[in-house]
Amino acid sequence: MGKLALVLSGGGARGAFQAGALIEVLSFFERTNRRINILSGTSVGALNGLAVAQAPTLAAARAEIESHWKNITNDDIYKIRGWEIFGLMLKFATTRMDLWPTVEGVDSLFDNTPLYKRYVEGYLNMDLVRARKIVDEFFVSLCSLSTGEAYHRSITGEPDEGKAREYIMASTITTVAYPPVRTVVADPEIPSHLRDIPQYYADGGISNKTPLKAIFHAGDVKELFVVNTYPSYPTKTEQSIKSRFPNVFSMLMRTALELLPNLYFLRDIETVKDVNNDLEAWEKIKTAALSAAHDQGTRTQLAEIFKREESKFSFKDGDKHIITPVIIAPDEELPVQDTEFVQPKLGETFEMGQDKARKVLSTLGMNMEK
């Protein structure tokens, strides 16, 4: 029959859009008697995903998500660092630029201890996640700053609760803004004598803001829902064309957190299209060849050849299906920035997510109804 996968991108405070969209998506799943077989979240998508993964019902998940986003503030997520930032800047000002990487100092602009205390340490309940009431497998993405390897780790299947917390926390990290998580991630490709050395890990959005490739490797995915917190670039609207970037920080944020991750997302969507095209072409070739066979014996031989040979093609790896992704994303830039957890902007962004999800889901047609 195939699995249903729900993918939640990163985006910080833009997660309010995702939360609003989730209200409608989960309602749609409830109406159509759909179960979430694979849930994957990155950064704020990991936090929204956690609320879904440990909920007893879809209705309870909706209520939990809405409650979070109606009450969340900057103080719940981070604290701005004080004089240590100015000390580091002073060191930079008095040190040759080629020596900057060796200068000792703070590793981030903000201290995200509040987020860890409230939304990871004080909220994660592994017994509820493992109960699998509405989600079969919950994954988060993280990336090693040392090796550049992107990982897609199951929280549901993680036996160590402390390790699960580290994975979720690492997934929420945007480097420079927040400090990375130092931990060990099991990787059989690392030489055995190096496997116990802790590395620094951060947001999987560095290379996997919407980890679609990892989802496809899970195999047997037939339905794919993606809630992205950024517009699907390129977006050649008046608002986008007139946008300004007044300083180096704004240009860095635009490039590193918005445009580059979107390129990876577009790449993965193109991969979906390519796999769809290959699967359709393969089925047409098989049908034509079997139809042209003169007798049943020949058809049987051809069917055996096709079965043996198709295992050699990557588009058949992992029991892939033809997928029509359902993508919910903003049409324009949202009224909040990644670190802007303030009302009423969050409420406005939440409603934008609901409105967009309603429009997308309403266009799916009766063929999506069970």
Tab-separated table of C-alpha atoms in Angstrom:
chain	number	residue	atom	x	y	z
A	1	MET	CA	0.000	0.000	0.000
A	2	GLY	CA	2.862	2.397	0.684
A	3	LYS	CA	3.706	4.769	3.531
A	4	LEU	CA	2.724	8.351	4.282
A	5	ALA	CA	5.593	10.705	5.141
A	6	LEU	CA	5.256	14.146	6.687
A	7	VAL	CA	8.340	16.404	6.454
A	8	LEU	CA	8.694	19.606	8.498
A	9	SER	CA	11.410	22.068	7.521
A	10	GLY	CA	13.445	24.355	9.746
A	11	GLY	CA	13.010	28.104	10.088
A	12	GLY	CA	13.018	29.301	13.714
A	13	ALA	CA	10.107	31.643	14.453
A	14	ARG	CA	8.815	30.961	10.945
A	15	GLY	CA	7.712	27.687	12.503
A	16	ALA	CA	4.521	29.564	13.423
A	17	PHE	CA	3.544	29.255	9.746
A	18	GLN	CA	4.302	25.554	9.904
A	19	ALA	CA	2.277	25.187	13.105
A	20	GLY	CA	-0.748	26.839	11.520
A	21	ALA	CA	-0.427	24.617	8.460
A	22	LEU	CA	-0.124	21.538	10.683
A	23	ILE	CA	-3.494	22.294	12.265
A	24	GLU	CA	-5.084	21.862	8.830
A	25	VAL	CA	-2.882	18.963	7.687
A	26	LEU	CA	-3.594	16.930	10.819
A	27	SER	CA	-7.302	17.662	10.434
A	28	PHE	CA	-7.081	16.377	6.860
A	29	PHE	CA	-5.371	13.189	8.056
A	30	GLU	CA	-8.109	12.733	10.649
A	31	ARG	CA	-10.927	13.203	8.123
A	32	THR	CA	-9.372	10.821	5.621
A	33	ASN	CA	-8.284	8.214	8.176
A	34	ARG	CA	-4.592	8.603	7.338
A	35	ARG	CA	-1.766	7.505	9.606
A	36	ILE	CA	1.662	9.182	9.749
A	37	ASN	CA	4.130	6.384	9.066
A	38	ILE	CA	7.212	8.617	8.837
A	39	LEU	CA	7.536	12.027	10.492
A	40	SER	CA	10.743	13.968	9.933
A	41	GLY	CA	11.612	17.391	11.324
A	42	THR	CA	14.559	19.730	11.168
A	43	SER	CA	15.166	22.589	13.622
A	44	VAL	CA	11.784	24.088	14.528
A	45	GLY	CA	10.278	21.261	12.502
A	46	ALA	CA	11.809	18.863	15.039
A	47	LEU	CA	10.066	20.716	17.876
A	48	ASN	CA	6.720	20.841	16.064
A	49	GLY	CA	7.244	17.206	15.117
A	50	LEU	CA	7.881	16.264	18.735
A	51	ALA	CA	4.473	17.649	19.694
A	52	VAL	CA	2.921	15.383	17.057
A	53	ALA	CA	5.050	12.303	17.755
A	54	GLN	CA	4.139	12.084	21.432
A	55	ALA	CA	0.460	13.049	21.142
A	56	PRO	CA	-2.195	10.382	21.845
A	57	THR	CA	-4.482	11.603	19.048
A	58	LEU	CA	-4.378	13.937	16.071
A	59	ALA	CA	-6.796	16.255	17.866
A	60	ALA	CA	-4.510	16.376	20.913
A	61	ALA	CA	-1.541	17.164	18.651
A	62	ARG	CA	-3.411	20.103	17.128
A	63	ALA	CA	-4.316	21.482	20.546
A	64	GLU	CA	-0.738	21.100	21.805
A	65	ILE	CA	0.800	22.853	18.809
A	66	GLU	CA	-1.646	25.748	18.969
A	67	SER	CA	-1.062	26.174	22.708
A	68	HIS	CA	2.727	26.311	22.210
A	69	TRP	CA	2.597	28.988	19.537
A	70	LYS	CA	0.055	31.176	21.283
A	71	ASN	CA	2.283	31.449	24.344
A	72	ILE	CA	5.873	31.227	23.100
A	73	THR	CA	8.198	34.246	23.532
A	74	ASN	CA	11.856	35.062	22.899
A	75	ASP	CA	12.561	34.391	26.577
A	76	ASP	CA	11.437	30.776	26.093
A	77	ILE	CA	14.012	30.247	23.319
A	78	TYR	CA	17.200	32.206	24.005
A	79	LYS	CA	19.067	34.857	25.952
A	80	ILE	CA	21.256	37.479	24.263
A	81	ARG	CA	24.865	37.168	25.333
A	82	GLY	CA	26.456	40.123	27.139
A	83	TRP	CA	29.966	41.493	27.368
A	84	GLU	CA	31.615	38.302	26.121
A	85	ILE	CA	30.472	39.180	22.576
A	86	PHE	CA	32.098	42.613	22.822
A	87	GLY	CA	35.266	40.984	24.172
A	88	LEU	CA	35.415	38.694	21.147
A	89	MET	CA	34.854	41.640	18.779
A	90	LEU	CA	37.701	43.500	20.466
A	91	LYS	CA	39.981	40.498	19.916
A	92	PHE	CA	39.017	40.442	16.242
A	93	ALA	CA	39.724	44.158	15.938
A	94	THR	CA	43.235	43.719	17.322
A	95	THR	CA	44.128	40.445	15.535
A	96	ARG	CA	45.165	39.831	11.937
A	97	MET	CA	42.257	38.428	9.924
A	98	ASP	CA	44.126	35.253	8.974
A	99	LEU	CA	44.377	34.427	12.703
A	100	TRP	CA	40.666	34.955	13.462
A	101	PRO	CA	39.831	31.209	13.348
A	102	THR	CA	42.235	30.646	16.258
A	103	VAL	CA	40.850	33.391	18.527
A	104	GLU	CA	39.252	32.003	21.709
A	105	GLY	CA	35.765	33.253	22.612
A	106	VAL	CA	32.033	32.508	22.659
A	107	ASP	CA	30.700	30.192	19.953
A	108	SER	CA	27.343	31.885	19.357
A	109	LEU	CA	25.405	35.122	19.566
A	110	PHE	CA	22.679	33.666	21.791
A	111	ASP	CA	22.425	31.306	24.735
A	112	ASN	CA	19.664	28.768	23.995
A	113	THR	CA	19.537	27.164	27.444
A	114	PRO	CA	15.890	28.281	27.867
A	115	LEU	CA	14.884	26.254	24.806
A	116	TYR	CA	16.647	23.165	26.087
A	117	LYS	CA	15.168	23.444	29.584
A	118	ARG	CA	11.594	23.986	28.405
A	119	TYR	CA	11.162	22.235	25.066
A	120	VAL	CA	13.655	19.362	25.201
A	121	GLU	CA	14.558	18.424	28.770
A	122	GLY	CA	11.189	19.456	30.203
A	123	TYR	CA	8.954	18.282	27.361
A	124	LEU	CA	10.307	15.176	25.616
A	125	ASN	CA	8.550	12.039	26.861
A	126	MET	CA	10.129	8.957	25.318
A	127	ASP	CA	7.420	6.629	26.607
A	128	LEU	CA	4.826	8.612	24.646
A	129	VAL	CA	7.004	8.728	21.519
A	130	ARG	CA	7.628	4.969	21.682
A	131	ALA	CA	3.910	4.312	22.154
A	132	ARG	CA	3.458	5.234	18.465
A	133	LYS	CA	-0.114	6.405	18.941
A	134	ILE	CA	-0.286	8.440	15.722
A	135	VAL	CA	3.297	8.304	14.354
A	136	ASP	CA	5.233	5.130	13.538
A	137	GLU	CA	8.726	6.662	13.276
A	138	PHE	CA	9.910	10.141	14.242
A	139	PHE	CA	13.222	11.357	12.769
A	140	VAL	CA	15.304	14.511	13.174
A	141	SER	CA	18.198	15.817	11.071
A	142	LEU	CA	21.595	16.951	12.286
A	143	CYS	CA	24.930	17.659	10.659
A	144	SER	CA	28.525	17.268	11.848
A	145	LEU	CA	30.433	20.542	11.660
A	146	SER	CA	33.639	18.498	11.672
A	147	THR	CA	33.029	16.109	8.762
A	148	GLY	CA	30.046	17.731	7.023
A	149	GLU	CA	28.105	14.452	7.214
A	150	ALA	CA	24.322	14.861	7.461
A	151	TYR	CA	22.480	12.364	9.663
A	152	HIS	CA	18.815	11.391	9.887
A	153	ARG	CA	18.257	9.870	13.314
A	154	SER	CA	15.186	8.050	14.641
A	155	ILE	CA	14.032	9.390	17.994
A	156	THR	CA	11.429	6.618	18.264
A	157	GLY	CA	14.058	3.917	17.966
A	158	GLU	CA	16.698	5.584	20.155
A	159	PRO	CA	17.104	3.565	23.394
A	160	ASP	CA	19.049	6.321	25.207
A	161	GLU	CA	16.806	9.240	26.238
A	162	GLY	CA	19.817	11.480	26.827
A	163	LYS	CA	21.028	10.789	23.302
A	164	ALA	CA	17.553	11.519	21.923
A	165	ARG	CA	17.633	14.914	23.657
A	166	GLU	CA	21.026	15.653	22.138
A	167	TYR	CA	19.777	14.764	18.661
A	168	ILE	CA	16.708	16.996	18.975
A	169	MET	CA	18.735	19.835	20.438
A	170	ALA	CA	21.395	19.567	17.725
A	171	SER	CA	18.665	19.690	15.100
A	172	THR	CA	17.472	23.050	16.486
A	173	ILE	CA	20.909	24.671	16.212
A	174	THR	CA	21.645	27.330	13.622
A	175	THR	CA	25.367	27.920	13.823
A	176	VAL	CA	26.582	31.397	14.750
A	177	ALA	CA	23.195	32.125	16.339
A	178	TYR	CA	23.262	29.186	18.814
A	179	PRO	CA	26.040	26.959	20.218
A	180	PRO	CA	26.487	23.528	18.599
A	181	VAL	CA	25.944	20.271	20.511
A	182	ARG	CA	29.052	18.193	21.241
A	183	THR	CA	28.198	14.505	21.150
A	184	VAL	CA	28.933	11.150	19.518
A	185	VAL	CA	26.750	9.885	16.666
A	186	ALA	CA	27.179	6.237	15.691
A	187	ASP	CA	28.591	5.983	12.181
A	188	PRO	CA	30.053	2.678	10.890
A	189	GLU	CA	31.955	4.564	8.168
A	190	ILE	CA	34.134	6.324	10.759
A	191	PRO	CA	37.342	4.351	11.546
A	192	SER	CA	36.840	2.325	14.718
A	193	HIS	CA	39.558	4.125	16.676
A	194	LEU	CA	37.846	7.490	16.028
A	195	ARG	CA	34.193	6.555	16.698
A	196	ASP	CA	34.157	7.614	20.353
A	197	ILE	CA	35.515	11.105	19.698
A	198	PRO	CA	32.760	13.713	20.223
A	199	GLN	CA	32.075	16.061	17.315
A	200	TYR	CA	30.128	19.296	17.090
A	201	TYR	CA	26.650	18.948	15.599
A	202	ALA	CA	24.131	21.514	14.432
A	203	ASP	CA	20.984	21.975	12.410
A	204	GLY	CA	20.557	19.405	9.653
A	205	GLY	CA	19.300	22.367	7.636
A	206	ILE	CA	22.926	23.133	6.844
A	207	SER	CA	22.498	20.604	4.045
A	208	ASN	CA	19.081	19.124	4.756
A	209	LYS	CA	16.507	21.713	5.760
A	210	THR	CA	13.821	19.452	4.304
A	211	PRO	CA	15.438	15.984	4.436
A	212	LEU	CA	13.584	14.439	1.506
A	213	LYS	CA	16.452	12.245	0.325
A	214	ALA	CA	16.621	10.512	3.702
A	215	ILE	CA	12.856	9.955	3.542
A	216	PHE	CA	13.126	8.265	0.155
A	217	HIS	CA	15.851	5.957	1.460
A	218	ALA	CA	13.376	4.782	4.111
A	219	GLY	CA	11.542	3.110	1.245
A	220	ASP	CA	7.938	2.403	0.294
A	221	VAL	CA	6.834	6.068	0.543
A	222	LYS	CA	3.713	6.608	-1.520
A	223	GLU	CA	2.345	9.867	-0.074
A	224	LEU	CA	4.547	12.839	0.803
A	225	PHE	CA	3.463	16.006	2.615
A	226	VAL	CA	6.009	18.806	3.094
A	227	VAL	CA	5.467	21.945	5.192
A	228	ASN	CA	8.192	24.451	4.342
A	229	THR	CA	8.603	27.721	6.252
A	230	TYR	CA	10.253	29.599	3.376
A	231	PRO	CA	8.759	30.591	0.024
A	232	SER	CA	9.592	28.329	-2.875
A	233	TYR	CA	12.358	30.340	-4.534
A	234	PRO	CA	12.722	31.797	-7.016
A	235	THR	CA	9.792	34.046	-6.121
A	236	LYS	CA	9.684	36.944	-8.575
A	237	THR	CA	7.080	39.007	-6.764
A	238	GLU	CA	7.084	42.747	-6.159
A	239	GLN	CA	7.853	42.238	-2.466
A	240	SER	CA	10.839	40.037	-3.252
A	241	ILE	CA	12.196	42.268	-6.015
A	242	LYS	CA	12.031	45.367	-3.787
A	243	SER	CA	13.598	43.687	-0.749
A	244	ARG	CA	16.747	45.310	0.671
A	245	PHE	CA	19.703	43.927	2.634
A	246	PRO	CA	21.271	46.895	4.430
A	247	ASN	CA	24.279	45.169	6.016
A	248	VAL	CA	26.579	42.186	5.839
A	249	PHE	CA	24.645	40.271	8.517
A	250	SER	CA	21.356	40.522	6.607
A	251	MET	CA	23.065	39.335	3.426
A	252	LEU	CA	24.676	36.432	5.282
A	253	MET	CA	21.316	35.381	6.744
A	254	ARG	CA	19.639	35.642	3.346
A	255	THR	CA	22.288	33.517	1.656
A	256	ALA	CA	23.040	30.897	4.315
A	257	LEU	CA	19.593	30.382	5.843
A	258	GLU	CA	17.221	30.987	2.942
A	259	LEU	CA	18.645	30.711	-0.557
A	260	LEU	CA	21.191	27.894	-0.144
A	261	PRO	CA	18.885	25.515	1.807
A	262	ASN	CA	16.203	26.138	-0.804
A	263	LEU	CA	18.587	24.940	-3.516
A	264	TYR	CA	18.869	21.605	-1.703
A	265	PHE	CA	15.079	21.444	-1.420
A	266	LEU	CA	14.656	22.111	-5.148
A	267	ARG	CA	17.290	19.471	-5.875
A	268	ASP	CA	15.351	16.885	-3.873
A	269	ILE	CA	12.055	17.804	-5.533
A	270	GLU	CA	13.742	17.354	-8.931
A	271	THR	CA	14.906	13.942	-7.713
A	272	VAL	CA	11.261	13.044	-6.998
A	273	LYS	CA	10.312	14.094	-10.525
A	274	ASP	CA	13.189	12.121	-12.042
A	275	VAL	CA	12.252	8.983	-10.105
A	276	ASN	CA	8.619	9.403	-11.161
A	277	ASN	CA	9.649	9.711	-14.814
A	278	ASP	CA	11.941	6.665	-14.596
A	279	LEU	CA	9.265	4.535	-12.924
A	280	GLU	CA	6.658	5.524	-15.509
A	281	ALA	CA	9.040	4.836	-18.415
A	282	TRP	CA	10.052	1.461	-16.943
A	283	GLU	CA	6.430	0.361	-16.555
A	284	LYS	CA	5.671	1.407	-20.153
A	285	ILE	CA	8.648	-0.587	-21.437
A	286	LYS	CA	7.603	-3.675	-19.476
A	287	THR	CA	3.990	-3.423	-20.602
A	288	ALA	CA	4.972	-2.988	-24.251
A	289	ALA	CA	7.452	-5.867	-24.188
A	290	LEU	CA	5.097	-8.283	-22.426
A	291	SER	CA	2.241	-7.360	-24.748
A	292	ALA	CA	4.397	-8.039	-27.791
A	293	ALA	CA	5.335	-11.539	-26.606
A	294	HIS	CA	3.841	-14.267	-28.820
A	295	ASP	CA	3.110	-16.816	-26.092
A	296	GLN	CA	2.830	-17.234	-22.335
A	297	GLY	CA	6.225	-18.916	-22.053
A	298	THR	CA	7.955	-15.926	-23.623
A	299	ARG	CA	5.994	-13.532	-21.396
A	300	THR	CA	7.057	-15.501	-18.323
A	301	GLN	CA	10.707	-15.372	-19.378
A	302	LEU	CA	10.539	-11.638	-20.072
A	303	ALA	CA	8.847	-10.976	-16.719
A	304	GLU	CA	11.671	-12.834	-14.948
A	305	ILE	CA	14.292	-10.826	-16.841
A	306	PHE	CA	12.596	-7.537	-15.957
A	307	LYS	CA	12.355	-8.537	-12.310
A	308	ARG	CA	16.035	-9.462	-12.198
A	309	GLU	CA	17.284	-6.406	-14.046
A	310	GLU	CA	15.154	-3.737	-12.343
A	311	SER	CA	16.971	-4.322	-9.048
A	312	LYS	CA	20.050	-2.805	-10.699
A	313	PHE	CA	18.390	0.588	-11.221
A	314	SER	CA	18.535	3.204	-8.451
A	315	PHE	CA	14.994	4.393	-9.168
A	316	LYS	CA	13.718	0.975	-8.038
A	317	ASP	CA	15.863	0.897	-4.892
A	318	GLY	CA	13.870	0.852	-1.651
A	319	ASP	CA	10.535	-0.049	-3.232
A	320	LYS	CA	9.938	3.443	-4.604
A	321	HIS	CA	6.510	4.602	-5.783
A	322	ILE	CA	5.387	7.383	-8.082
A	323	ILE	CA	4.840	10.312	-5.700
A	324	THR	CA	2.997	13.592	-6.146
A	325	PRO	CA	4.356	15.734	-3.278
A	326	VAL	CA	1.927	17.978	-1.428
A	327	ILE	CA	3.991	21.077	-0.642
A	328	ILE	CA	2.714	23.796	1.673
A	329	ALA	CA	4.909	26.905	1.706
A	330	PRO	CA	4.409	30.677	2.036
A	331	ASP	CA	3.705	32.664	-1.108
A	332	GLU	CA	5.684	35.638	0.209
A	333	GLU	CA	8.228	36.453	2.871
A	334	LEU	CA	6.701	36.001	6.324
A	335	PRO	CA	6.244	38.877	8.806
A	336	VAL	CA	8.713	37.251	11.258
A	337	GLN	CA	12.428	36.515	11.016
A	338	ASP	CA	14.028	33.336	12.353
A	339	THR	CA	14.804	34.728	15.843
A	340	GLU	CA	11.697	36.899	16.186
A	341	PHE	CA	9.457	35.026	18.646
A	342	VAL	CA	7.105	37.937	19.317
A	343	GLN	CA	3.364	38.465	19.303
A	344	PRO	CA	1.243	39.479	17.447
A	345	LYS	CA	3.552	38.628	14.524
A	346	LEU	CA	3.570	34.952	15.454
A	347	GLY	CA	-0.224	34.894	15.512
A	348	GLU	CA	-0.395	36.532	12.099
A	349	THR	CA	2.142	34.038	10.734
A	350	PHE	CA	0.215	31.129	12.275
A	351	GLU	CA	-2.970	32.237	10.481
A	352	MET	CA	-1.047	32.546	7.208
A	353	GLY	CA	-0.035	28.907	7.585
A	354	GLN	CA	-3.611	27.840	8.178
A	355	ASP	CA	-4.873	29.784	5.177
A	356	LYS	CA	-2.203	28.405	2.854
A	357	ALA	CA	-2.768	24.813	4.007
A	358	ARG	CA	-6.526	25.129	3.474
A	359	LYS	CA	-5.943	26.321	-0.101
A	360	VAL	CA	-3.470	23.560	-0.923
A	361	LEU	CA	-5.509	20.778	0.664
A	362	SER	CA	-8.724	21.968	-0.998
A	363	THR	CA	-7.119	21.533	-4.426
A	364	LEU	CA	-6.141	17.924	-3.880
A	365	GLY	CA	-9.539	16.706	-5.078
A	366	MET	CA	-11.490	13.594	-4.332
A	367	ASN	CA	-8.614	11.358	-5.473
A	368	MET	CA	-6.877	12.092	-2.168
A	369	GLU	CA	-9.905	11.003	-0.157
A	370	LYS	CA	-10.054	7.419	1.028
